[in-house]
Coordinates of C-alpha atoms in Angstrom, one line a residue:
Chain D
Q1 CA 70.0 126.5 93.6
Q2 CA 72.8 124.0 93.3
Q3 CA 75.2 126.2 91.4
V4 CA 78.5 127.6 92.5
K5 CA 79.5 130.7 90.5
Q6 CA 83.2 131.4 90.3
S7 CA 85.0 134.5 89.0
P8 CA 87.1 135.6 87.3
Q9 CA 87.6 133.1 84.6
S10 CA 91.3 134.0 84.3
L11 CA 93.7 136.2 86.3
I12 CA 97.2 137.5 85.7
V13 CA 99.1 138.9 88.6
Q14 CA 102.7 140.0 89.1
K15 CA 104.9 138.0 91.5
G16 CA 104.3 139.1 95.1
G17 CA 100.8 140.4 94.3
I18 CA 97.6 139.0 96.0
P19 CA 95.3 137.3 93.6
I20 CA 91.7 137.0 94.8
I21 CA 89.2 134.5 93.4
N22 CA 85.6 134.7 94.3
C23 CA 82.7 132.2 94.6
A24 CA 79.0 132.6 95.3
Y25 CA 76.4 130.1 96.1
E26 CA 72.6 129.9 96.7
N27 CA 72.0 126.7 98.6
T28 CA 72.1 127.5 102.3
A29 CA 72.4 123.8 103.1
F30 CA 76.0 123.8 101.9
D31 CA 78.3 123.3 104.9
Y32 CA 81.7 122.6 103.4
F33 CA 83.6 124.9 101.0
P34 CA 86.9 123.6 99.6
W35 CA 89.3 125.0 97.1
Y36 CA 91.2 122.7 94.7
Q37 CA 94.3 123.5 92.8
Q38 CA 95.1 121.9 89.5
F39 CA 98.4 122.0 87.6
P40 CA 98.5 121.1 83.9
G41 CA 98.4 117.4 83.3
K42 CA 97.4 116.6 86.9
G43 CA 94.2 116.0 88.7
P44 CA 92.8 118.6 91.1
A45 CA 94.1 118.5 94.6
L46 CA 92.6 119.9 97.8
L47 CA 94.3 123.2 98.8
I48 CA 92.3 124.4 101.7
A49 CA 88.7 124.1 103.0
I50 CA 86.4 126.0 105.3
R51 CA 83.1 125.3 107.1
P52 CA 80.6 128.1 107.7
D53 CA 81.1 128.4 111.4
V54 CA 84.3 130.5 110.8
S55 CA 84.8 133.6 108.7
E56 CA 88.4 133.0 107.7
K57 CA 90.9 130.2 107.5
K58 CA 94.6 130.4 106.7
E59 CA 97.1 127.8 105.6
G60 CA 100.5 129.2 104.8
R61 CA 100.0 131.8 102.1
F62 CA 96.5 130.7 101.2
T63 CA 93.5 132.2 103.0
I64 CA 89.8 131.6 102.6
S65 CA 87.4 134.4 103.5
F66 CA 83.8 133.4 104.1
N67 CA 80.8 135.6 104.3
K68 CA 77.8 133.6 105.3
S69 CA 75.2 136.3 105.0
A70 CA 76.3 137.2 101.5
K71 CA 76.7 133.5 100.6
Q72 CA 80.2 134.2 99.2
F73 CA 83.6 132.9 99.8
S74 CA 87.0 133.8 98.3
L75 CA 90.6 132.6 98.0
H76 CA 93.5 135.0 98.6
I77 CA 97.1 134.0 97.9
M78 CA 99.6 136.1 99.7
D79 CA 103.0 136.8 98.2
S80 CA 102.1 134.9 95.1
Q81 CA 104.8 133.0 93.2
P82 CA 105.1 131.8 89.7
G83 CA 104.8 128.2 91.1
D84 CA 101.2 129.2 92.1
S85 CA 100.2 129.4 88.5
A86 CA 97.5 126.8 88.1
T87 CA 93.7 126.5 87.7
Y88 CA 91.8 127.0 91.0
F89 CA 88.3 125.5 91.6
C90 CA 86.0 126.4 94.4
A91 CA 83.3 123.8 95.4
A92 CA 80.6 123.3 97.9
S93 CA 78.9 120.3 99.5
S94 CA 76.3 119.6 102.2
G95 CA 76.2 116.9 104.8
S96 CA 73.3 115.2 103.2
N97 CA 74.9 114.9 99.8
Y98 CA 78.5 113.8 99.3
Q99 CA 78.8 115.3 95.9
L100 CA 80.9 118.4 95.4
I101 CA 79.3 121.2 93.4
W102 CA 82.1 122.7 91.4
G103 CA 82.8 126.2 90.2
A104 CA 83.9 126.7 86.6
G105 CA 87.5 127.3 87.6
T106 CA 90.0 130.2 87.4
K107 CA 93.2 130.0 85.4
L108 CA 95.8 132.0 87.4
I109 CA 99.1 133.1 86.0
I110 CA 101.7 134.7 88.2
K111 CA 104.2 136.7 86.2
P112 CA 107.9 136.6 87.4
Chain Z
D1 CA 99.9 104.9 99.5
A2 CA 100.1 105.1 95.7
G3 CA 97.1 107.3 95.4
V4 CA 94.3 106.9 92.9
I5 CA 95.6 105.0 89.8
Q6 CA 94.1 105.4 86.4
S7 CA 94.8 103.6 83.2
P8 CA 95.5 104.3 80.4
R9 CA 96.9 107.8 80.8
H10 CA 96.3 108.5 77.1
E11 CA 93.9 106.9 74.7
V12 CA 93.5 107.6 71.0
T13 CA 90.7 105.8 69.2
E14 CA 88.5 106.1 66.2
M15 CA 84.8 107.0 66.2
G16 CA 82.6 104.0 66.9
Q17 CA 85.2 102.0 68.9
E18 CA 84.6 100.9 72.4
V19 CA 86.7 102.6 75.1
T20 CA 87.3 101.4 78.6
L21 CA 88.9 103.5 81.3
R22 CA 90.1 102.0 84.5
C23 CA 90.5 103.2 88.1
K24 CA 91.9 101.9 91.3
P25 CA 90.8 104.0 94.3
I26 CA 92.8 104.5 97.4
S27 CA 92.6 101.5 99.7
G28 CA 89.9 101.9 102.4
H29 CA 88.0 104.7 100.5
D30 CA 84.3 103.9 100.1
Y31 CA 83.3 106.6 97.6
L32 CA 84.4 106.7 94.0
F33 CA 83.7 109.5 91.5
W34 CA 84.1 109.7 87.8
Y35 CA 84.5 113.2 86.3
R36 CA 85.0 114.5 82.8
Q37 CA 86.9 117.7 82.1
T38 CA 86.7 119.9 79.0
M39 CA 87.5 123.5 78.2
M40 CA 83.9 124.2 77.3
R41 CA 82.1 122.5 80.2
G42 CA 84.7 122.4 83.0
L43 CA 84.6 119.6 85.5
E44 CA 81.5 117.5 85.3
L45 CA 80.5 114.7 87.7
L46 CA 79.4 111.7 85.6
I47 CA 78.6 109.1 88.3
Y48 CA 79.6 108.2 91.9
F49 CA 79.6 105.0 93.9
N50 CA 79.3 104.3 97.6
N51 CA 80.5 100.9 98.8
N52 CA 80.6 99.7 95.1
V53 CA 76.9 100.7 94.5
P54 CA 76.1 103.4 92.0
I55 CA 74.4 106.3 93.8
D56 CA 73.9 109.0 91.2
D57 CA 74.4 108.6 87.5
S58 CA 72.5 111.6 86.5
G59 CA 75.6 113.1 85.0
M60 CA 76.2 110.3 82.5
P61 CA 75.6 112.0 79.2
E62 CA 74.0 109.2 77.2
D63 CA 73.4 105.5 77.2
R64 CA 76.7 105.1 75.4
F65 CA 78.3 105.6 78.8
S66 CA 78.3 103.0 81.5
A67 CA 80.3 102.5 84.7
K68 CA 80.8 99.6 87.0
M69 CA 82.5 98.9 90.3
P70 CA 82.7 95.1 90.7
N71 CA 84.7 95.4 93.9
A72 CA 86.2 98.0 96.3
S73 CA 89.5 98.3 94.4
F74 CA 88.4 98.6 90.8
S75 CA 86.1 100.6 88.6
T76 CA 85.6 101.0 84.9
L77 CA 84.0 103.7 82.7
K78 CA 83.0 102.4 79.3
I79 CA 82.0 104.4 76.2
Q80 CA 80.4 102.4 73.4
P81 CA 80.4 103.5 70.7
S82 CA 82.7 106.5 71.1
E83 CA 82.2 109.8 69.3
P84 CA 84.6 112.7 68.7
R85 CA 82.6 114.9 71.2
D86 CA 83.6 112.4 74.0
S87 CA 87.2 113.7 73.7
A88 CA 88.1 115.0 77.1
V89 CA 90.2 114.2 80.2
Y90 CA 88.4 111.7 82.5
F91 CA 89.3 111.7 86.1
C92 CA 88.5 109.2 88.8
A93 CA 88.5 110.4 92.5
S94 CA 88.0 108.6 95.8
R95 CA 87.2 109.7 99.3
G96 CA 86.9 108.0 102.6
Q97 CA 85.7 108.8 106.1
G98 CA 87.5 110.0 109.1
I99 CA 90.2 112.7 109.2
S100 CA 90.2 113.4 105.5
G101 CA 86.5 114.2 105.7
Y102 CA 85.0 115.3 102.5
E103 CA 88.3 115.5 100.6
Q104 CA 88.3 113.8 97.2
F105 CA 91.6 112.5 96.0
F106 CA 92.0 112.6 92.2
G107 CA 93.9 110.3 89.9
P108 CA 96.1 111.7 87.1
G109 CA 93.4 111.4 84.6
T110 CA 93.0 109.7 81.2
R111 CA 93.2 111.9 78.2
L112 CA 90.8 110.5 75.6
T113 CA 90.9 111.5 71.9
V114 CA 88.3 110.2 69.6
L115 CA 89.1 110.8 65.9

């Protein structure tokens, strides 16, 4: 019930392509869905987040798509660049619990 | 703001030794989280504090692990005695209220190697 399932585990995309990372959840009480980006040797950092009252949110080249009925959300990276190579984590939280429930992470490599 | 500060950045110790990891959260933040990251298990929440009080320590793997937050600007995670399977990167994160909402700000981590 508390899990967030993330796929794929790893992803290789050519520069300019659109990598898509997917996450699914079961707990309908979740009301906050962030994506974190982690570079080697660094801690994760918030990239973009969405609440379930909207179906899509864009910040620069990064877009979250949210499907409340399917209990799924995904991260799209437009015009991907080698500098986007990192590990991406989805997460979820509910207002009653300040913990983030984390996905397993996706290692993304953007080839030049 | 300097962000979340962790020390040491790297720690190499021998099995059976005591290890103490330190964290200074962002000033004004009232939540502090300790995580462990490994290739096998990903990012695991060990314990979190609210206003210096431990709220949930269900992620602490064993009694060998303990965490304290004596004041709003300092927390420690202690492992005694350490074992090779404790080798991991340990992150501290903090969050506050207001505009940043639920965002957790992570420190650079402490890479622990237990030989």
